[in-house]
mmCIF file of C-alpha atoms in Angstrom:
data_model
loop_
_atom_site.group_PDB
_atom_site.id
_atom_site.type_symbol
_atom_site.label_atom_id
_atom_site.label_comp_id
_atom_site.label_asym_id
_atom_site.label_seq_id
_atom_site.Cartn_x
_atom_site.Cartn_y
_atom_site.Cartn_z
ATOM 1 C CA MET A 224 45.191 3.493 56.464
ATOM 2 C CA ALA A 225 42.115 4.569 54.546
ATOM 3 C CA ASP A 226 39.003 2.417 54.286
ATOM 4 C CA THR A 227 37.052 2.243 51.021
ATOM 5 C CA ILE A 228 33.290 2.773 51.170
ATOM 6 C CA THR A 229 31.210 2.296 48.033
ATOM 7 C CA TYR A 230 27.738 3.756 48.468
ATOM 8 C CA LEU A 231 26.418 6.206 45.854
ATOM 9 C CA THR A 232 30.075 6.946 45.085
ATOM 10 C CA THR A 233 33.491 5.714 46.178
ATOM 11 C CA THR A 234 34.823 7.218 49.394
ATOM 12 C CA ARG A 235 38.325 6.888 50.811
ATOM 13 C CA PHE A 236 37.948 7.426 54.550
ATOM 14 C CA GLY A 237 40.596 7.603 57.235
ATOM 15 C CA ALA A 238 43.656 9.381 58.557
ATOM 16 C CA GLY A 239 46.080 10.058 55.728
ATOM 17 C CA ALA A 240 43.493 9.370 53.007
ATOM 18 C CA VAL A 241 44.397 12.623 51.237
ATOM 19 C CA GLU A 242 47.643 10.966 50.129
ATOM 20 C CA LEU A 243 45.522 8.810 47.792
ATOM 21 C CA LEU A 244 44.666 11.823 45.632
ATOM 22 C CA PRO A 245 47.195 11.057 42.848
ATOM 23 C CA GLN A 246 45.887 7.502 42.597
ATOM 24 C CA GLU A 247 42.274 8.668 42.380
ATOM 25 C CA LEU A 248 43.059 11.233 39.684
ATOM 26 C CA ALA A 249 44.842 8.573 37.635
ATOM 27 C CA GLU A 250 41.943 6.143 37.977
ATOM 28 C CA LEU A 251 39.522 8.821 36.807
ATOM 29 C CA GLY A 252 41.747 9.844 33.896
ATOM 30 C CA ILE A 253 42.106 13.417 35.123
ATOM 31 C CA GLY A 254 45.340 14.841 33.729
ATOM 32 C CA LYS A 255 44.686 18.602 34.016
ATOM 33 C CA PRO A 256 42.530 19.298 37.055
ATOM 34 C CA LEU A 257 41.181 22.602 38.287
ATOM 35 C CA LEU A 258 41.691 22.855 42.037
ATOM 36 C CA VAL A 259 38.804 24.791 43.598
ATOM 37 C CA THR A 260 39.158 26.156 47.116
ATOM 38 C CA ASP A 261 38.486 29.281 49.183
ATOM 39 C CA PRO A 262 40.588 32.209 50.458
ATOM 40 C CA GLY A 263 40.940 30.649 53.920
ATOM 41 C CA ILE A 264 42.435 27.407 52.609
ATOM 42 C CA ALA A 265 44.594 29.421 50.214
ATOM 43 C CA ARG A 266 46.424 30.866 53.237
ATOM 44 C CA LEU A 267 47.197 27.468 54.761
ATOM 45 C CA PRO A 268 50.116 25.083 54.085
ATOM 46 C CA LEU A 269 47.485 22.493 53.135
ATOM 47 C CA LEU A 270 47.039 24.149 49.752
ATOM 48 C CA ASP A 271 50.670 23.635 48.753
ATOM 49 C CA ARG A 272 50.576 20.098 50.122
ATOM 50 C CA VAL A 273 47.640 19.225 47.889
ATOM 51 C CA ARG A 274 49.048 21.044 44.869
ATOM 52 C CA ARG A 275 52.201 18.957 45.102
ATOM 53 C CA MET A 276 50.040 15.869 44.615
ATOM 54 C CA LEU A 277 48.458 17.218 41.443
ATOM 55 C CA PRO A 278 49.793 16.810 37.902
ATOM 56 C CA ALA A 279 52.229 19.536 36.933
ATOM 57 C CA GLU A 280 49.637 20.957 34.544
ATOM 58 C CA HIS A 281 46.777 22.097 36.723
ATOM 59 C CA ALA A 282 44.792 25.272 37.329
ATOM 60 C CA LEU A 283 43.807 26.964 40.575
ATOM 61 C CA PHE A 284 40.747 28.912 41.720
ATOM 62 C CA THR A 285 40.806 30.266 45.286
ATOM 63 C CA GLU A 286 37.955 32.792 45.226
ATOM 64 C CA THR A 287 35.043 30.648 46.398
ATOM 65 C CA PRO A 288 32.749 32.874 48.501
ATOM 66 C CA GLY A 289 31.107 31.718 51.715
ATOM 67 C CA ASN A 290 27.833 31.266 49.840
ATOM 68 C CA PRO A 291 28.685 30.237 46.245
ATOM 69 C CA THR A 292 27.369 32.584 43.580
ATOM 70 C CA GLU A 293 26.728 32.277 39.872
ATOM 71 C CA ALA A 294 29.308 35.008 39.274
ATOM 72 C CA ALA A 295 31.964 32.963 41.098
ATOM 73 C CA VAL A 296 30.991 29.873 39.107
ATOM 74 C CA ASP A 297 31.494 31.837 35.890
ATOM 75 C CA LYS A 298 34.947 33.021 37.018
ATOM 76 C CA ALA A 299 36.013 29.517 37.995
ATOM 77 C CA PHE A 300 34.670 28.058 34.763
ATOM 78 C CA GLU A 301 36.738 30.561 32.780
ATOM 79 C CA VAL A 302 39.869 29.349 34.626
ATOM 80 C CA PHE A 303 38.809 25.760 33.833
ATOM 81 C CA ARG A 304 38.312 26.615 30.155
ATOM 82 C CA GLN A 305 41.515 28.579 29.738
ATOM 83 C CA GLY A 306 43.500 25.808 31.392
ATOM 84 C CA ALA A 307 41.974 23.157 29.101
ATOM 85 C CA CYS A 308 41.118 21.221 32.267
ATOM 86 C CA ASP A 309 39.528 17.782 32.173
ATOM 87 C CA GLY A 310 38.352 17.438 35.768
ATOM 88 C CA LEU A 311 38.206 19.111 39.153
ATOM 89 C CA VAL A 312 39.401 18.763 42.726
ATOM 90 C CA ALA A 313 37.401 20.560 45.418
ATOM 91 C CA LEU A 314 39.259 21.287 48.647
ATOM 92 C CA GLY A 315 37.375 22.922 51.497
ATOM 93 C CA GLY A 316 33.894 23.049 52.948
ATOM 94 C CA GLY A 317 30.547 22.780 51.265
ATOM 95 C CA SER A 318 30.977 26.067 49.416
ATOM 96 C CA ALA A 319 34.043 24.902 47.483
ATOM 97 C CA MET A 320 32.460 21.536 46.727
ATOM 98 C CA ASP A 321 29.180 23.067 45.544
ATOM 99 C CA LEU A 322 30.964 25.595 43.362
ATOM 100 C CA ALA A 323 33.098 22.841 41.831
ATOM 101 C CA LYS A 324 29.955 20.820 41.045
ATOM 102 C CA ALA A 325 28.479 23.823 39.254
ATOM 103 C CA VAL A 326 31.682 24.254 37.238
ATOM 104 C CA ALA A 327 31.608 20.545 36.352
ATOM 105 C CA LEU A 328 28.077 21.113 35.053
ATOM 106 C CA ARG A 329 29.018 24.262 33.123
ATOM 107 C CA ALA A 330 31.896 22.390 31.499
ATOM 108 C CA THR A 331 29.553 19.863 29.944
ATOM 109 C CA HIS A 332 26.195 21.612 29.530
ATOM 110 C CA ALA A 333 25.145 24.652 27.509
ATOM 111 C CA GLY A 334 22.870 27.405 28.768
ATOM 112 C CA GLN A 335 22.412 29.172 32.074
ATOM 113 C CA LEU A 336 22.611 27.561 35.511
ATOM 114 C CA ALA A 337 18.976 28.443 36.234
ATOM 115 C CA GLU A 338 17.896 26.021 33.505
ATOM 116 C CA TYR A 339 19.269 23.160 35.598
ATOM 117 C CA ALA A 340 17.770 24.206 38.945
ATOM 118 C CA LEU A 341 15.463 21.646 40.504
ATOM 119 C CA ILE A 342 12.510 24.008 40.899
ATOM 120 C CA GLU A 343 12.844 24.957 37.221
ATOM 121 C CA GLY A 344 12.540 21.305 36.179
ATOM 122 C CA GLY A 345 16.265 21.095 35.527
ATOM 123 C CA ALA A 346 17.078 17.765 37.176
ATOM 124 C CA GLY A 347 16.163 15.802 34.073
ATOM 125 C CA ARG A 348 18.345 18.045 31.898
ATOM 126 C CA ILE A 349 21.532 17.147 33.774
ATOM 127 C CA GLY A 350 23.635 14.387 32.255
ATOM 128 C CA PRO A 351 27.222 13.275 32.914
ATOM 129 C CA VAL A 352 29.491 16.094 34.081
ATOM 130 C CA ALA A 353 33.248 16.603 34.335
ATOM 131 C CA PRO A 354 34.745 14.255 36.967
ATOM 132 C CA LEU A 355 35.215 15.712 40.430
ATOM 133 C CA VAL A 356 37.222 14.608 43.463
ATOM 134 C CA ALA A 357 35.892 16.179 46.672
ATOM 135 C CA ILE A 358 38.129 16.628 49.725
ATOM 136 C CA PRO A 359 36.235 18.112 52.696
ATOM 137 C CA THR A 360 38.173 20.105 55.282
ATOM 138 C CA THR A 361 35.185 20.528 57.600
ATOM 139 C CA ALA A 362 32.761 17.963 59.018
ATOM 140 C CA GLY A 363 29.424 19.428 58.093
ATOM 141 C CA THR A 364 27.789 19.620 54.693
ATOM 142 C CA GLY A 365 28.253 16.080 53.378
ATOM 143 C CA SER A 366 28.485 17.632 49.915
ATOM 144 C CA GLU A 367 31.341 15.242 49.131
ATOM 145 C CA VAL A 368 28.727 12.484 48.651
ATOM 146 C CA GLY A 369 25.680 14.672 47.974
ATOM 147 C CA ARG A 370 23.870 15.026 44.680
ATOM 148 C CA GLY A 371 23.179 18.738 45.033
ATOM 149 C CA ALA A 372 24.850 22.135 44.805
ATOM 150 C CA LEU A 373 23.378 25.341 46.231
ATOM 151 C CA ILE A 374 24.178 28.406 44.142
ATOM 152 C CA THR A 375 22.960 31.988 44.564
ATOM 153 C CA LEU A 376 22.025 33.194 41.093
ATOM 154 C CA ARG A 377 22.396 36.714 39.782
ATOM 155 C CA ASP A 378 18.691 37.332 40.368
ATOM 156 C CA GLY A 379 19.218 36.707 44.104
ATOM 157 C CA ARG A 380 17.599 33.287 44.310
ATOM 158 C CA LYS A 381 19.555 30.539 46.063
ATOM 159 C CA LEU A 382 18.665 27.464 44.027
ATOM 160 C CA ALA A 383 19.619 23.817 44.110
ATOM 161 C CA LEU A 384 21.152 21.934 41.221
ATOM 162 C CA ILE A 385 20.295 18.306 41.967
ATOM 163 C CA SER A 386 21.200 15.172 40.049
ATOM 164 C CA GLY A 387 22.914 11.866 40.662
ATOM 165 C CA HIS A 388 25.388 13.030 38.028
ATOM 166 C CA LEU A 389 26.565 15.772 40.415
ATOM 167 C CA ILE A 390 27.721 13.327 43.089
ATOM 168 C CA PRO A 391 31.532 13.575 43.073
ATOM 169 C CA ALA A 392 33.242 10.671 41.359
ATOM 170 C CA ARG A 393 35.466 10.281 44.428
ATOM 171 C CA ALA A 394 35.290 11.546 47.999
ATOM 172 C CA ILE A 395 38.466 11.666 50.072
ATOM 173 C CA CYS A 396 37.559 12.073 53.749
ATOM 174 C CA ASP A 397 40.657 12.564 55.865
ATOM 175 C CA PRO A 398 39.755 13.554 59.451
ATOM 176 C CA GLU A 399 43.277 14.864 60.001
ATOM 177 C CA LEU A 400 42.427 17.772 57.698
ATOM 178 C CA THR A 401 39.946 18.993 60.320
ATOM 179 C CA LEU A 402 42.363 18.923 63.265
ATOM 180 C CA GLY A 403 42.640 22.353 64.825
ATOM 181 C CA LEU A 404 39.540 23.745 63.110
ATOM 182 C CA PRO A 405 38.415 26.691 65.286
ATOM 183 C CA PRO A 406 35.773 25.820 67.911
ATOM 184 C CA LEU A 407 33.012 28.049 66.501
ATOM 185 C CA LEU A 408 33.462 26.716 62.962
ATOM 186 C CA THR A 409 33.603 23.162 64.310
ATOM 187 C CA ALA A 410 30.332 23.786 66.145
ATOM 188 C CA ALA A 411 28.558 25.396 63.201
ATOM 189 C CA THR A 412 29.588 22.790 60.648
ATOM 190 C CA GLY A 413 28.862 19.998 63.107
ATOM 191 C CA MET A 414 25.337 21.297 63.680
ATOM 192 C CA ASP A 415 24.892 21.301 59.918
ATOM 193 C CA ALA A 416 25.671 17.573 59.884
ATOM 194 C CA LEU A 417 23.332 16.894 62.813
ATOM 195 C CA THR A 418 20.530 18.884 61.173
ATOM 196 C CA HIS A 419 20.911 16.886 57.963
ATOM 197 C CA CYS A 420 20.489 13.644 59.872
ATOM 198 C CA ILE A 421 17.496 14.908 61.863
ATOM 199 C CA GLU A 422 15.647 16.453 58.922
ATOM 200 C CA THR A 423 16.129 13.495 56.601
ATOM 201 C CA PHE A 424 14.975 11.067 59.286
ATOM 202 C CA LEU A 425 11.827 13.127 59.848
ATOM 203 C CA SER A 426 11.087 13.470 56.128
ATOM 204 C CA PRO A 427 7.880 11.553 55.310
ATOM 205 C CA ARG A 428 9.383 9.990 52.188
ATOM 206 C CA TYR A 429 9.832 6.220 52.394
ATOM 207 C CA ASN A 430 13.492 5.222 52.521
ATOM 208 C CA PRO A 431 14.378 2.895 55.447
ATOM 209 C CA PRO A 432 18.089 2.645 54.512
ATOM 210 C CA ALA A 433 18.364 6.433 54.651
ATOM 211 C CA ASP A 434 16.535 6.445 57.983
ATOM 212 C CA ALA A 435 19.037 3.994 59.456
ATOM 213 C CA ILE A 436 21.985 6.031 58.230
ATOM 214 C CA ALA A 437 20.429 9.237 59.553
ATOM 215 C CA LEU A 438 19.960 7.766 63.036
ATOM 216 C CA ASP A 439 23.545 6.555 63.112
ATOM 217 C CA GLY A 440 24.820 9.953 62.003
ATOM 218 C CA ALA A 441 22.713 11.761 64.597
ATOM 219 C CA ALA A 442 24.081 9.475 67.320
ATOM 220 C CA ARG A 443 27.685 10.186 66.299
ATOM 221 C CA ALA A 444 27.161 13.944 66.054
ATOM 222 C CA MET A 445 25.356 14.257 69.374
ATOM 223 C CA THR A 446 28.076 12.255 71.117
ATOM 224 C CA PHE A 447 31.217 13.635 69.539
ATOM 225 C CA LEU A 448 30.476 17.227 68.496
ATOM 226 C CA PRO A 449 30.942 18.652 72.019
ATOM 227 C CA ARG A 450 34.266 16.806 72.260
ATOM 228 C CA ALA A 451 35.468 18.112 68.893
ATOM 229 C CA VAL A 452 34.563 21.670 69.911
ATOM 230 C CA ALA A 453 36.249 21.344 73.312
ATOM 231 C CA ASP A 454 39.466 19.846 71.925
ATOM 232 C CA GLY A 455 40.389 20.548 68.322
ATOM 233 C CA GLY A 456 43.050 17.844 68.472
ATOM 234 C CA ASP A 457 40.718 15.022 69.566
ATOM 235 C CA ARG A 458 41.342 12.591 66.706
ATOM 236 C CA GLU A 459 38.560 10.202 67.610
ATOM 237 C CA ALA A 460 36.006 13.005 67.812
ATOM 238 C CA ARG A 461 37.208 14.467 64.500
ATOM 239 C CA ALA A 462 36.900 11.096 62.749
ATOM 240 C CA GLU A 463 33.441 10.460 64.192
ATOM 241 C CA MET A 464 32.242 13.918 63.138
ATOM 242 C CA MET A 465 33.555 13.444 59.621
ATOM 243 C CA MET A 466 31.598 10.180 59.457
ATOM 244 C CA ALA A 467 28.492 11.915 60.817
ATOM 245 C CA ALA A 468 28.809 14.554 58.077
ATOM 246 C CA LEU A 469 29.324 11.855 55.448
ATOM 247 C CA GLU A 470 26.227 10.016 56.662
ATOM 248 C CA GLY A 471 24.226 13.230 56.591
ATOM 249 C CA GLY A 472 25.187 13.591 52.941
ATOM 250 C CA LEU A 473 24.255 9.996 52.157
ATOM 251 C CA THR A 474 20.740 10.562 53.504
ATOM 252 C CA PHE A 475 20.069 13.558 51.224
ATOM 253 C CA GLN A 476 18.311 11.149 48.871
ATOM 254 C CA LYS A 477 15.298 11.338 51.221
ATOM 255 C CA GLY A 478 14.986 15.130 51.223
ATOM 256 C CA LEU A 479 15.400 17.744 53.937
ATOM 257 C CA GLY A 480 12.811 20.104 55.432
ATOM 258 C CA ALA A 481 11.755 23.507 56.681
ATOM 259 C CA VAL A 482 15.027 24.185 58.523
ATOM 260 C CA HIS A 483 16.829 24.141 55.203
ATOM 261 C CA GLY A 484 13.993 25.951 53.458
ATOM 262 C CA LEU A 485 14.588 28.951 55.714
ATOM 263 C CA SER A 486 18.364 28.637 55.939
ATOM 264 C CA HIS A 487 18.721 28.503 52.162
ATOM 265 C CA ALA A 488 16.573 31.622 51.799
ATOM 266 C CA LEU A 489 18.457 33.506 54.507
ATOM 267 C CA GLY A 490 21.789 32.354 53.086
ATOM 268 C CA ALA A 491 20.974 34.179 49.856
ATOM 269 C CA ILE A 492 20.842 37.531 51.657
ATOM 270 C CA PRO A 493 23.945 39.533 50.688
ATOM 271 C CA ASP A 494 24.143 41.468 53.972
ATOM 272 C CA PRO A 495 24.696 40.147 56.536
ATOM 273 C CA VAL A 496 26.549 37.105 55.213
ATOM 274 C CA LEU A 497 25.130 34.203 57.216
ATOM 275 C CA HIS A 498 26.805 30.844 57.827
ATOM 276 C CA HIS A 499 24.637 27.935 56.700
ATOM 277 C CA GLY A 500 25.417 25.594 59.589
ATOM 278 C CA THR A 501 24.815 28.301 62.186
ATOM 279 C CA LEU A 502 21.479 29.132 60.575
ATOM 280 C CA ASN A 503 20.459 25.481 60.771
ATOM 281 C CA ALA A 504 21.406 25.296 64.443
ATOM 282 C CA VAL A 505 19.360 28.389 65.310
ATOM 283 C CA ILE A 506 16.280 27.458 63.257
ATOM 284 C CA LEU A 507 16.174 23.745 64.167
ATOM 285 C CA PRO A 508 14.443 24.044 67.586
ATOM 286 C CA ALA A 509 11.492 26.001 66.163
ATOM 287 C CA VAL A 510 11.008 23.500 63.349
ATOM 288 C CA LEU A 511 11.243 20.545 65.740
ATOM 289 C CA ARG A 512 8.399 22.029 67.779
ATOM 290 C CA PHE A 513 6.373 22.667 64.622
ATOM 291 C CA ASN A 514 6.904 19.142 63.234
ATOM 292 C CA ALA A 515 6.216 17.249 66.471
ATOM 293 C CA PRO A 516 2.499 16.581 65.820
ATOM 294 C CA ALA A 517 3.252 15.077 62.405
ATOM 295 C CA ALA A 518 6.136 12.832 63.481
ATOM 296 C CA ALA A 519 5.131 11.698 66.943
ATOM 297 C CA ALA A 520 6.196 8.084 66.342
ATOM 298 C CA LYS A 521 9.644 9.138 65.109
ATOM 299 C CA TYR A 522 10.611 11.507 67.906
ATOM 300 C CA PRO A 523 11.249 8.785 70.538
ATOM 301 C CA ARG A 524 13.423 6.820 68.075
ATOM 302 C CA LEU A 525 15.404 9.941 67.276
ATOM 303 C CA ALA A 526 15.758 10.885 70.933
ATOM 304 C CA LEU A 527 17.054 7.437 71.887
ATOM 305 C CA ALA A 528 19.557 7.482 69.017
ATOM 306 C CA MET A 529 20.819 10.836 70.279
ATOM 307 C CA GLY A 530 21.403 9.440 73.752
ATOM 308 C CA LEU A 531 18.333 11.081 75.288
ATOM 309 C CA ALA A 532 15.287 9.679 77.051
ATOM 310 C CA ALA A 533 12.534 8.590 74.677
ATOM 311 C CA GLU A 534 10.225 11.292 76.012
ATOM 312 C CA ALA A 535 12.876 14.033 75.874
ATOM 313 C CA ASP A 536 12.042 17.462 74.465
ATOM 314 C CA LEU A 537 14.165 17.407 71.307
ATOM 315 C CA ALA A 538 13.831 21.138 70.667
ATOM 316 C CA ALA A 539 15.023 21.958 74.177
ATOM 317 C CA ALA A 540 17.893 19.483 73.813
ATOM 318 C CA ILE A 541 19.085 21.266 70.656
ATOM 319 C CA GLU A 542 18.765 24.655 72.327
ATOM 320 C CA ASN A 543 20.876 23.408 75.224
ATOM 321 C CA LEU A 544 23.424 21.940 72.822
ATOM 322 C CA ASN A 545 23.708 25.263 70.973
ATOM 323 C CA VAL A 546 24.443 26.988 74.284
ATOM 324 C CA ARG A 547 27.098 24.398 75.177
ATOM 325 C CA LEU A 548 28.731 24.887 71.779
ATOM 326 C CA GLY A 549 28.772 28.677 72.025
ATOM 327 C CA LEU A 550 26.438 29.231 69.072
ATOM 328 C CA PRO A 551 23.944 32.119 68.789
ATOM 329 C CA GLY A 552 20.544 31.626 70.369
ATOM 330 C CA SER A 553 18.539 33.486 67.736
ATOM 331 C CA LEU A 554 18.575 34.864 64.210
ATOM 332 C CA ARG A 555 18.577 38.331 65.731
ATOM 333 C CA GLN A 556 21.943 37.631 67.328
ATOM 334 C CA MET A 557 23.245 36.760 63.847
ATOM 335 C CA GLY A 558 22.226 40.156 62.456
ATOM 336 C CA VAL A 559 18.893 39.176 60.899
ATOM 337 C CA THR A 560 16.119 41.766 61.276
ATOM 338 C CA GLU A 561 12.368 41.855 60.679
ATOM 339 C CA ALA A 562 13.150 43.556 57.366
ATOM 340 C CA HIS A 563 14.414 40.196 56.100
ATOM 341 C CA ARG A 564 11.158 38.391 56.959
ATOM 342 C CA ASP A 565 9.256 38.662 53.669
ATOM 343 C CA ARG A 566 12.228 37.662 51.546
ATOM 344 C CA ALA A 567 13.067 34.746 53.827
ATOM 345 C CA VAL A 568 9.509 33.430 53.833
ATOM 346 C CA ALA A 569 9.106 33.778 50.070
ATOM 347 C CA GLY A 570 12.418 32.030 49.463
ATOM 348 C CA ALA A 571 11.583 29.231 51.882
ATOM 349 C CA LEU A 572 8.215 28.569 50.226
ATOM 350 C CA ALA A 573 9.953 28.232 46.859
ATOM 351 C CA ASP A 574 12.798 26.100 48.200
ATOM 352 C CA HIS A 575 12.974 22.441 47.195
ATOM 353 C CA SER A 576 13.483 21.335 50.808
ATOM 354 C CA THR A 577 10.010 22.486 51.839
ATOM 355 C CA ALA A 578 8.310 19.692 49.902
ATOM 356 C CA SER A 579 9.895 16.995 52.077
ATOM 357 C CA ASN A 580 9.301 18.584 55.474
ATOM 358 C CA ALA A 581 7.678 16.291 58.031
ATOM 359 C CA ARG A 582 4.587 18.515 58.001
ATOM 360 C CA PRO A 583 3.190 20.733 55.221
ATOM 361 C CA VAL A 584 4.335 24.338 55.612
ATOM 362 C CA THR A 585 2.235 27.338 54.611
ATOM 363 C CA ARG A 586 3.217 30.979 54.337
ATOM 364 C CA SER A 587 1.792 31.732 57.767
ATOM 365 C CA ASP A 588 3.671 28.722 59.170
ATOM 366 C CA TYR A 589 6.963 30.024 57.794
ATOM 367 C CA GLU A 590 6.211 33.475 59.167
ATOM 368 C CA ALA A 591 5.676 31.949 62.605
ATOM 369 C CA LEU A 592 8.851 29.867 62.311
ATOM 370 C CA PHE A 593 10.861 32.954 61.329
ATOM 371 C CA ASP A 594 9.442 34.882 64.270
ATOM 372 C CA ALA A 595 10.215 32.012 66.659
ATOM 373 C CA ALA A 596 13.804 31.758 65.426
ATOM 374 C CA MET A 597 14.239 35.524 65.768
ATOM 375 C CA GLY A 598 13.853 35.076 69.538
#
């Protein structure tokens, strides 16, 4: 039976919660939804299961790329427009949910997506958007309750669209949808959730409720991520990781940091295609070492929440966790080269996450962080 959580938006959480989709669509008045998903989900029986719950008149977009692009948003919006849709359902990971948010914005706002990017002063231009129901199939991004969408524009910049209006009208979090997720994807998405909790807790912005949620999410992720990776059918671990991801998304209100500044910039590189959660896992130790002098009072609290000794070396603990989970130990192992350095640093400096890092970050700081993460 699903529990109902009302915090920023309404979330239906629990095994079997996906069966509530028809009820949620009816309550939101969505009669012709566009279902947004990705090619991987399109090959699974889950897609047909969800489509059977939708109204007979609905549209489908299955071409969400691993890192959502403006071109993909335009294609999905055209399907939305031609189908005379009045709302959206996002089924998948953060990419599908972010792309659906951008389509919801396009459906209700004129102009180009860049006009609504946070760093272009676009947050205040975003008003109510088409209603969206988000159904995550991974436990990582927290986008189902997040107010942002990361989109790579045609000019190559990966920019954030951020507004309370972009928070999905409903989130349906059914841990059973993550059962059997491959170990490496479980690890990468789980480290995304853990990084969200760590970075938001360390953000210097004042938000004690977000801090408390971040600590709880970090505790869940540190405890249950190794179990979820070791046994894809561990229902308790899957439920706890989905909650950790949800909590990571709830803390976004406080801002992220330099890990995401670099991972967003590297995620915009067309070749190689880099997974966001894996990037976060690899970059996190270097940023933890960099931030330590500015957050000395917070590190013991974070360590204790994560089940470590108060004086533990957090960066070393994350490096050890990455090894246990089978994740890469460096950006170099992911295919990043020194040729990507200037673009990554420039993108990170312009990224919205940099402003809320625990410690101010300069160009030379980002260069050193890139070099450290390269290994």
